[in-house]
Amino acid sequence: HVQLVESGGGSVQAGGSLRLSCDASGYTYSNRSDYCLAWFRQGPGKEREGIAAIWAGGARTKYVDSVKGRFTISQEDAENTLYLQMDSLTPEDSAMYYCAAATLNPRSWTDASEYTYWDRGTQVTVSS
């Protein structure tokens, strides 16, 4: 049984930092090449967008342009714990943040439909 449990959200002032964690215990995959964990976010009135993804071993990562250079995705603990370090936060980063796990290597890592497991999300609020 795969259960994703996220922690670390909260409120911060612009320019500050937050670190999100996602416990992905139970996450399994048929082939190592299918391992993919990602972070998504959804702001008020907006669609859920993929912002960062990581593949097995951590050598391959992807970021959406809006967070590139400010956010860092990483993994540890036998790849069952996922992190998102968020620096230089702006009010535009305010959203519900979700971690997601794929069962097959996504054809498009930013496509939410490519991910099977989701956590319940955590709110990140950045004030100006």
PDB file of N, CA, C and O in Angstrom, residues 16-81:
ATOM      1  N   GLY A  16      12.097  34.407   1.958  1.00  0.00           N
ATOM      2  CA  GLY A  16      12.389  33.349   2.904  1.00  0.00           C
ATOM      3  C   GLY A  16      12.454  31.983   2.262  1.00  0.00           C
ATOM      4  O   GLY A  16      12.349  31.834   1.036  1.00  0.00           O
ATOM      5  N   SER A  17      12.616  30.965   3.118  1.00  0.00           N
ATOM      6  CA  SER A  17      12.774  29.589   2.651  1.00  0.00           C
ATOM      7  C   SER A  17      11.860  28.650   3.423  1.00  0.00           C
ATOM      8  O   SER A  17      11.510  28.911   4.576  1.00  0.00           O
ATOM      9  N   LEU A  18      11.500  27.570   2.760  1.00  0.00           N
ATOM     10  CA  LEU A  18      10.764  26.474   3.391  1.00  0.00           C
ATOM     11  C   LEU A  18      11.282  25.176   2.799  1.00  0.00           C
ATOM     12  O   LEU A  18      11.750  25.144   1.655  1.00  0.00           O
ATOM     13  N   ARG A  19      11.158  24.112   3.582  1.00  0.00           N
ATOM     14  CA  ARG A  19      11.528  22.796   3.090  1.00  0.00           C
ATOM     15  C   ARG A  19      10.366  21.838   3.282  1.00  0.00           C
ATOM     16  O   ARG A  19       9.879  21.664   4.399  1.00  0.00           O
ATOM     17  N   LEU A  20       9.919  21.264   2.176  1.00  0.00           N
ATOM     18  CA  LEU A  20       8.854  20.276   2.217  1.00  0.00           C
ATOM     19  C   LEU A  20       9.450  18.874   2.210  1.00  0.00           C
ATOM     20  O   LEU A  20      10.454  18.622   1.533  1.00  0.00           O
ATOM     21  N   SER A  21       8.819  17.985   2.955  1.00  0.00           N
ATOM     22  CA  SER A  21       9.230  16.576   2.977  1.00  0.00           C
ATOM     23  C   SER A  21       8.044  15.701   2.613  1.00  0.00           C
ATOM     24  O   SER A  21       6.898  16.057   2.897  1.00  0.00           O
ATOM     25  N   CYS A  22       8.330  14.585   1.992  1.00  0.00           N
ATOM     26  CA  CYS A  22       7.275  13.647   1.619  1.00  0.00           C
ATOM     27  C   CYS A  22       7.774  12.231   1.904  1.00  0.00           C
ATOM     28  O   CYS A  22       8.753  11.780   1.297  1.00  0.00           O
ATOM     29  N   ASP A  23       7.083  11.579   2.834  1.00  0.00           N
ATOM     30  CA  ASP A  23       7.418  10.187   3.149  1.00  0.00           C
ATOM     31  C   ASP A  23       6.687   9.309   2.148  1.00  0.00           C
ATOM     32  O   ASP A  23       5.455   9.276   2.134  1.00  0.00           O
ATOM     33  N   ALA A  24       7.443   8.617   1.310  1.00  0.00           N
ATOM     34  CA  ALA A  24       6.849   7.779   0.268  1.00  0.00           C
ATOM     35  C   ALA A  24       7.016   6.301   0.601  1.00  0.00           C
ATOM     36  O   ALA A  24       7.266   5.487  -0.295  1.00  0.00           O
ATOM     37  N   SER A  25       6.851   5.953   1.845  1.00  0.00           N
ATOM     38  CA  SER A  25       6.972   4.548   2.254  1.00  0.00           C
ATOM     39  C   SER A  25       5.989   3.684   1.479  1.00  0.00           C
ATOM     40  O   SER A  25       4.832   4.045   1.303  1.00  0.00           O
ATOM     41  N   GLY A  26       6.471   2.551   1.041  1.00  0.00           N
ATOM     42  CA  GLY A  26       5.593   1.652   0.313  1.00  0.00           C
ATOM     43  C   GLY A  26       5.590   1.875  -1.183  1.00  0.00           C
ATOM     44  O   GLY A  26       4.973   1.104  -1.928  1.00  0.00           O
ATOM     45  N   TYR A  27       6.261   2.938  -1.608  1.00  0.00           N
ATOM     46  CA  TYR A  27       6.312   3.226  -3.045  1.00  0.00           C
ATOM     47  C   TYR A  27       7.108   2.133  -3.743  1.00  0.00           C
ATOM     48  O   TYR A  27       8.249   1.871  -3.389  1.00  0.00           O
ATOM     49  N   THR A  28       6.488   1.508  -4.722  1.00  0.00           N
ATOM     50  CA  THR A  28       7.151   0.458  -5.478  1.00  0.00           C
ATOM     51  C   THR A  28       6.999   0.724  -6.963  1.00  0.00           C
ATOM     52  O   THR A  28       6.154   1.505  -7.386  1.00  0.00           O
ATOM     53  N   TYR A  29       7.803   0.058  -7.742  1.00  0.00           N
ATOM     54  CA  TYR A  29       7.762   0.233  -9.186  1.00  0.00           C
ATOM     55  C   TYR A  29       8.291  -1.036  -9.818  1.00  0.00           C
ATOM     56  O   TYR A  29       9.076  -1.766  -9.218  1.00  0.00           O
ATOM     57  N   SER A  30       7.849  -1.307 -11.029  1.00  0.00           N
ATOM     58  CA  SER A  30       8.228  -2.553 -11.684  1.00  0.00           C
ATOM     59  C   SER A  30       9.695  -2.538 -12.081  1.00  0.00           C
ATOM     60  O   SER A  30      10.410  -3.509 -11.890  1.00  0.00           O
ATOM     61  N   ASN A  31      10.126  -1.439 -12.660  1.00  0.00           N
ATOM     62  CA  ASN A  31      11.514  -1.301 -13.087  1.00  0.00           C
ATOM     63  C   ASN A  31      12.071  -0.006 -12.530  1.00  0.00           C
ATOM     64  O   ASN A  31      11.343   0.971 -12.377  1.00  0.00           O
ATOM     65  N   ARG A  32      13.361  -0.002 -12.252  1.00  0.00           N
ATOM     66  CA  ARG A  32      13.990   1.186 -11.684  1.00  0.00           C
ATOM     67  C   ARG A  32      13.801   2.389 -12.607  1.00  0.00           C
ATOM     68  O   ARG A  32      13.691   3.522 -12.144  1.00  0.00           O
ATOM     69  N   SER A  33      13.715   2.126 -13.902  1.00  0.00           N
ATOM     70  CA  SER A  33      13.520   3.225 -14.856  1.00  0.00           C
ATOM     71  C   SER A  33      12.142   3.871 -14.727  1.00  0.00           C
ATOM     72  O   SER A  33      11.911   4.943 -15.255  1.00  0.00           O
ATOM     73  N   ASP A  34      11.227   3.198 -14.030  1.00  0.00           N
ATOM     74  CA  ASP A  34       9.888   3.759 -13.846  1.00  0.00           C
ATOM     75  C   ASP A  34       9.775   4.602 -12.587  1.00  0.00           C
ATOM     76  O   ASP A  34       8.743   5.215 -12.333  1.00  0.00           O
ATOM     77  N   TYR A  35      10.843   4.624 -11.768  1.00  0.00           N
ATOM     78  CA  TYR A  35      10.804   5.421 -10.536  1.00  0.00           C
ATOM     79  C   TYR A  35      10.766   6.899 -10.894  1.00  0.00           C
ATOM     80  O   TYR A  35      11.635   7.405 -11.609  1.00  0.00           O
ATOM     81  N   CYS A  36       9.763   7.590 -10.427  1.00  0.00           N
ATOM     82  CA  CYS A  36       9.695   9.033 -10.609  1.00  0.00           C
ATOM     83  C   CYS A  36       8.825   9.624  -9.509  1.00  0.00           C
ATOM     84  O   CYS A  36       7.666   9.236  -9.347  1.00  0.00           O
ATOM     85  N   LEU A  37       9.387  10.547  -8.761  1.00  0.00           N
ATOM     86  CA  LEU A  37       8.648  11.306  -7.753  1.00  0.00           C
ATOM     87  C   LEU A  37       8.669  12.775  -8.147  1.00  0.00           C
ATOM     88  O   LEU A  37       9.671  13.242  -8.700  1.00  0.00           O
ATOM     89  N   ALA A  38       7.603  13.464  -7.847  1.00  0.00           N
ATOM     90  CA  ALA A  38       7.507  14.855  -8.294  1.00  0.00           C
ATOM     91  C   ALA A  38       6.766  15.715  -7.288  1.00  0.00           C
ATOM     92  O   ALA A  38       6.049  15.206  -6.417  1.00  0.00           O
ATOM     93  N   TRP A  39       6.967  16.995  -7.430  1.00  0.00           N
ATOM     94  CA  TRP A  39       6.221  17.999  -6.674  1.00  0.00           C
ATOM     95  C   TRP A  39       5.326  18.776  -7.626  1.00  0.00           C
ATOM     96  O   TRP A  39       5.768  19.205  -8.702  1.00  0.00           O
ATOM     97  N   PHE A  40       4.099  18.982  -7.207  1.00  0.00           N
ATOM     98  CA  PHE A  40       3.136  19.801  -7.939  1.00  0.00           C
ATOM     99  C   PHE A  40       2.637  20.894  -6.999  1.00  0.00           C
ATOM    100  O   PHE A  40       2.767  20.799  -5.783  1.00  0.00           O
ATOM    101  N   ARG A  41       2.031  21.902  -7.588  1.00  0.00           N
ATOM    102  CA  ARG A  41       1.363  22.919  -6.781  1.00  0.00           C
ATOM    103  C   ARG A  41       0.139  23.419  -7.506  1.00  0.00           C
ATOM    104  O   ARG A  41       0.041  23.331  -8.738  1.00  0.00           O
ATOM    105  N   GLN A  42      -0.784  23.938  -6.719  1.00  0.00           N
ATOM    106  CA  GLN A  42      -2.026  24.473  -7.283  1.00  0.00           C
ATOM    107  C   GLN A  42      -2.422  25.713  -6.517  1.00  0.00           C
ATOM    108  O   GLN A  42      -2.740  25.653  -5.322  1.00  0.00           O
ATOM    109  N   GLY A  43      -2.370  26.842  -7.224  1.00  0.00           N
ATOM    110  CA  GLY A  43      -2.786  28.101  -6.634  1.00  0.00           C
ATOM    111  C   GLY A  43      -4.269  28.309  -6.796  1.00  0.00           C
ATOM    112  O   GLY A  43      -4.917  27.619  -7.589  1.00  0.00           O
ATOM    113  N   PRO A  44      -4.859  29.280  -6.090  1.00  0.00           N
ATOM    114  CA  PRO A  44      -6.294  29.559  -6.192  1.00  0.00           C
ATOM    115  C   PRO A  44      -6.702  29.866  -7.630  1.00  0.00           C
ATOM    116  O   PRO A  44      -6.094  30.738  -8.276  1.00  0.00           O
ATOM    117  N   GLY A  45      -7.677  29.139  -8.128  1.00  0.00           N
ATOM    118  CA  GLY A  45      -8.168  29.373  -9.477  1.00  0.00           C
ATOM    119  C   GLY A  45      -7.241  28.932 -10.582  1.00  0.00           C
ATOM    120  O   GLY A  45      -7.458  29.256 -11.752  1.00  0.00           O
ATOM    121  N   LYS A  46      -6.199  28.196 -10.215  1.00  0.00           N
ATOM    122  CA  LYS A  46      -5.231  27.742 -11.220  1.00  0.00           C
ATOM    123  C   LYS A  46      -5.229  26.225 -11.327  1.00  0.00           C
ATOM    124  O   LYS A  46      -5.700  25.532 -10.432  1.00  0.00           O
ATOM    125  N   GLU A  47      -4.699  25.743 -12.440  1.00  0.00           N
ATOM    126  CA  GLU A  47      -4.553  24.305 -12.605  1.00  0.00           C
ATOM    127  C   GLU A  47      -3.340  23.799 -11.815  1.00  0.00           C
ATOM    128  O   GLU A  47      -2.412  24.561 -11.534  1.00  0.00           O
ATOM    129  N   ARG A  48      -3.381  22.523 -11.489  1.00  0.00           N
ATOM    130  CA  ARG A  48      -2.240  21.923 -10.807  1.00  0.00           C
ATOM    131  C   ARG A  48      -1.066  21.840 -11.782  1.00  0.00           C
ATOM    132  O   ARG A  48      -1.225  21.356 -12.904  1.00  0.00           O
ATOM    133  N   GLU A  49       0.088  22.336 -11.349  1.00  0.00           N
ATOM    134  CA  GLU A  49       1.247  22.344 -12.231  1.00  0.00           C
ATOM    135  C   GLU A  49       2.407  21.581 -11.623  1.00  0.00           C
ATOM    136  O   GLU A  49       2.676  21.669 -10.416  1.00  0.00           O
ATOM    137  N   GLY A  50       3.088  20.825 -12.471  1.00  0.00           N
ATOM    138  CA  GLY A  50       4.292  20.149 -12.033  1.00  0.00           C
ATOM    139  C   GLY A  50       5.429  21.145 -11.944  1.00  0.00           C
ATOM    140  O   GLY A  50       5.632  21.936 -12.866  1.00  0.00           O
ATOM    141  N   ILE A  51       6.175  21.122 -10.835  1.00  0.00           N
ATOM    142  CA  ILE A  51       7.251  22.087 -10.676  1.00  0.00           C
ATOM    143  C   ILE A  51       8.623  21.439 -10.580  1.00  0.00           C
ATOM    144  O   ILE A  51       9.627  22.072 -10.894  1.00  0.00           O
ATOM    145  N   ALA A  52       8.690  20.183 -10.152  1.00  0.00           N
ATOM    146  CA  ALA A  52       9.988  19.512 -10.060  1.00  0.00           C
ATOM    147  C   ALA A  52       9.780  18.008 -10.041  1.00  0.00           C
ATOM    148  O   ALA A  52       8.776  17.525  -9.516  1.00  0.00           O
ATOM    149  N   ALA A  53      10.725  17.280 -10.602  1.00  0.00           N
ATOM    150  CA  ALA A  53      10.657  15.820 -10.615  1.00  0.00           C
ATOM    151  C   ALA A  53      12.058  15.241 -10.454  1.00  0.00           C
ATOM    152  O   ALA A  53      13.055  15.902 -10.801  1.00  0.00           O
ATOM    153  N   ILE A  54      12.105  14.024  -9.933  1.00  0.00           N
ATOM    154  CA  ILE A  54      13.380  13.352  -9.736  1.00  0.00           C
ATOM    155  C   ILE A  54      13.223  11.880 -10.078  1.00  0.00           C
ATOM    156  O   ILE A  54      12.187  11.269  -9.799  1.00  0.00           O
ATOM    157  N   TRP A  55      14.266  11.324 -10.705  1.00  0.00           N
ATOM    158  CA  TRP A  55      14.242   9.925 -11.087  1.00  0.00           C
ATOM    159  C   TRP A  55      15.206   9.133 -10.219  1.00  0.00           C
ATOM    160  O   TRP A  55      15.970   9.701  -9.434  1.00  0.00           O
ATOM    161  N   ALA A  56      15.184   7.813 -10.363  1.00  0.00           N
ATOM    162  CA  ALA A  56      15.968   6.912  -9.528  1.00  0.00           C
ATOM    163  C   ALA A  56      17.438   7.316  -9.491  1.00  0.00           C
ATOM    164  O   ALA A  56      18.027   7.626 -10.516  1.00  0.00           O
ATOM    165  N   GLY A  57      18.005   7.320  -8.300  1.00  0.00           N
ATOM    166  CA  GLY A  57      19.402   7.677  -8.113  1.00  0.00           C
ATOM    167  C   GLY A  57      19.641   9.159  -7.922  1.00  0.00           C
ATOM    168  O   GLY A  57      20.693   9.577  -7.462  1.00  0.00           O
ATOM    169  N   GLY A  58      18.663   9.973  -8.284  1.00  0.00           N
ATOM    170  CA  GLY A  58      18.761  11.408  -8.065  1.00  0.00           C
ATOM    171  C   GLY A  58      19.595  12.176  -9.067  1.00  0.00           C
ATOM    172  O   GLY A  58      19.679  13.404  -8.995  1.00  0.00           O
ATOM    173  N   ALA A  59      20.217  11.469 -10.022  1.00  0.00           N
ATOM    174  CA  ALA A  59      21.081  12.176 -10.972  1.00  0.00           C
ATOM    175  C   ALA A  59      20.284  13.000 -11.972  1.00  0.00           C
ATOM    176  O   ALA A  59      20.771  13.998 -12.509  1.00  0.00           O
ATOM    177  N   ARG A  60      19.077  12.565 -12.233  1.00  0.00           N
ATOM    178  CA  ARG A  60      18.236  13.284 -13.194  1.00  0.00           C
ATOM    179  C   ARG A  60      17.122  14.001 -12.457  1.00  0.00           C
ATOM    180  O   ARG A  60      16.353  13.392 -11.727  1.00  0.00           O
ATOM    181  N   THR A  61      17.067  15.320 -12.661  1.00  0.00           N
ATOM    182  CA  THR A  61      15.997  16.135 -12.094  1.00  0.00           C
ATOM    183  C   THR A  61      15.503  17.100 -13.156  1.00  0.00           C
ATOM    184  O   THR A  61      16.226  17.437 -14.102  1.00  0.00           O
ATOM    185  N   LYS A  62      14.265  17.542 -13.001  1.00  0.00           N
ATOM    186  CA  LYS A  62      13.672  18.510 -13.907  1.00  0.00           C
ATOM    187  C   LYS A  62      12.953  19.568 -13.084  1.00  0.00           C
ATOM    188  O   LYS A  62      12.385  19.275 -12.036  1.00  0.00           O
ATOM    189  N   TYR A  63      12.967  20.796 -13.602  1.00  0.00           N
ATOM    190  CA  TYR A  63      12.284  21.899 -12.947  1.00  0.00           C
ATOM    191  C   TYR A  63      11.530  22.721 -13.985  1.00  0.00           C
ATOM    192  O   TYR A  63      12.002  22.883 -15.119  1.00  0.00           O
ATOM    193  N   VAL A  64      10.413  23.250 -13.563  1.00  0.00           N
ATOM    194  CA  VAL A  64       9.727  24.221 -14.406  1.00  0.00           C
ATOM    195  C   VAL A  64      10.486  25.543 -14.296  1.00  0.00           C
ATOM    196  O   VAL A  64      11.130  25.819 -13.280  1.00  0.00           O
ATOM    197  N   ASP A  65      10.436  26.346 -15.336  1.00  0.00           N
ATOM    198  CA  ASP A  65      11.248  27.557 -15.395  1.00  0.00           C
ATOM    199  C   ASP A  65      11.002  28.497 -14.219  1.00  0.00           C
ATOM    200  O   ASP A  65      11.927  29.162 -13.733  1.00  0.00           O
ATOM    201  N   SER A  66       9.781  28.574 -13.733  1.00  0.00           N
ATOM    202  CA  SER A  66       9.439  29.542 -12.694  1.00  0.00           C
ATOM    203  C   SER A  66      10.125  29.251 -11.354  1.00  0.00           C
ATOM    204  O   SER A  66      10.202  30.140 -10.505  1.00  0.00           O
ATOM    205  N   VAL A  67      10.608  28.015 -11.155  1.00  0.00           N
ATOM    206  CA  VAL A  67      11.265  27.686  -9.881  1.00  0.00           C
ATOM    207  C   VAL A  67      12.732  27.332 -10.056  1.00  0.00           C
ATOM    208  O   VAL A  67      13.449  27.163  -9.057  1.00  0.00           O
ATOM    209  N   LYS A  68      13.171  27.248 -11.292  1.00  0.00           N
ATOM    210  CA  LYS A  68      14.560  26.851 -11.564  1.00  0.00           C
ATOM    211  C   LYS A  68      15.521  27.824 -10.912  1.00  0.00           C
ATOM    212  O   LYS A  68      15.361  29.039 -11.022  1.00  0.00           O
ATOM    213  N   GLY A  69      16.515  27.291 -10.200  1.00  0.00           N
ATOM    214  CA  GLY A  69      17.490  28.111  -9.509  1.00  0.00           C
ATOM    215  C   GLY A  69      17.081  28.531  -8.110  1.00  0.00           C
ATOM    216  O   GLY A  69      17.898  29.049  -7.350  1.00  0.00           O
ATOM    217  N   ARG A  70      15.805  28.311  -7.762  1.00  0.00           N
ATOM    218  CA  ARG A  70      15.318  28.675  -6.420  1.00  0.00           C
ATOM    219  C   ARG A  70      14.897  27.444  -5.619  1.00  0.00           C
ATOM    220  O   ARG A  70      15.048  27.428  -4.397  1.00  0.00           O
ATOM    221  N   PHE A  71      14.369  26.442  -6.294  1.00  0.00           N
ATOM    222  CA  PHE A  71      13.892  25.226  -5.647  1.00  0.00           C
ATOM    223  C   PHE A  71      14.846  24.077  -5.972  1.00  0.00           C
ATOM    224  O   PHE A  71      15.410  24.007  -7.070  1.00  0.00           O
ATOM    225  N   THR A  72      14.991  23.154  -5.008  1.00  0.00           N
ATOM    226  CA  THR A  72      15.827  21.969  -5.211  1.00  0.00           C
ATOM    227  C   THR A  72      15.074  20.735  -4.756  1.00  0.00           C
ATOM    228  O   THR A  72      14.644  20.662  -3.603  1.00  0.00           O
ATOM    229  N   ILE A  73      14.941  19.765  -5.655  1.00  0.00           N
ATOM    230  CA  ILE A  73      14.304  18.496  -5.316  1.00  0.00           C
ATOM    231  C   ILE A  73      15.400  17.491  -4.995  1.00  0.00           C
ATOM    232  O   ILE A  73      16.451  17.464  -5.649  1.00  0.00           O
ATOM    233  N   SER A  74      15.169  16.675  -3.975  1.00  0.00           N
ATOM    234  CA  SER A  74      16.158  15.666  -3.607  1.00  0.00           C
ATOM    235  C   SER A  74      15.456  14.487  -2.958  1.00  0.00           C
ATOM    236  O   SER A  74      14.265  14.561  -2.638  1.00  0.00           O
ATOM    237  N   GLN A  75      16.198  13.421  -2.732  1.00  0.00           N
ATOM    238  CA  GLN A  75      15.640  12.220  -2.130  1.00  0.00           C
ATOM    239  C   GLN A  75      16.686  11.593  -1.235  1.00  0.00           C
ATOM    240  O   GLN A  75      17.886  11.811  -1.400  1.00  0.00           O
ATOM    241  N   GLU A  76      16.268  10.790  -0.277  1.00  0.00           N
ATOM    242  CA  GLU A  76      17.185  10.019   0.544  1.00  0.00           C
ATOM    243  C   GLU A  76      16.421   8.862   1.181  1.00  0.00           C
ATOM    244  O   GLU A  76      15.270   8.613   0.828  1.00  0.00           O
ATOM    245  N   ASP A  77      17.082   8.178   2.107  1.00  0.00           N
ATOM    246  CA  ASP A  77      16.453   7.050   2.796  1.00  0.00           C
ATOM    247  C   ASP A  77      15.952   6.022   1.808  1.00  0.00           C
ATOM    248  O   ASP A  77      14.764   5.711   1.772  1.00  0.00           O
ATOM    249  N   ALA A  78      16.899   5.482   1.062  1.00  0.00           N
ATOM    250  CA  ALA A  78      16.551   4.464   0.065  1.00  0.00           C
ATOM    251  C   ALA A  78      15.503   4.992  -0.908  1.00  0.00           C
ATOM    252  O   ALA A  78      14.666   4.233  -1.387  1.00  0.00           O
ATOM    253  N   GLU A  79      15.578   6.265  -1.164  1.00  0.00           N
ATOM    254  CA  GLU A  79      14.725   6.925  -2.153  1.00  0.00           C
ATOM    255  C   GLU A  79      13.267   6.951  -1.733  1.00  0.00           C
ATOM    256  O   GLU A  79      12.392   7.173  -2.570  1.00  0.00           O
ATOM    257  N   ASN A  80      12.972   6.743  -0.452  1.00  0.00           N
ATOM    258  CA  ASN A  80      11.595   6.785  -0.008  1.00  0.00           C
ATOM    259  C   ASN A  80      11.218   8.086   0.673  1.00  0.00           C
ATOM    260  O   ASN A  80      10.091   8.233   1.131  1.00  0.00           O
ATOM    261  N   THR A  81      12.138   9.001   0.784  1.00  0.00           N
ATOM    262  CA  THR A  81      11.824  10.318   1.313  1.00  0.00           C
ATOM    263  C   THR A  81      12.198  11.359   0.276  1.00  0.00           C
ATOM    264  O   THR A  81      13.307  11.379  -0.223  1.00  0.00           O
TER     265      THR A  81
END
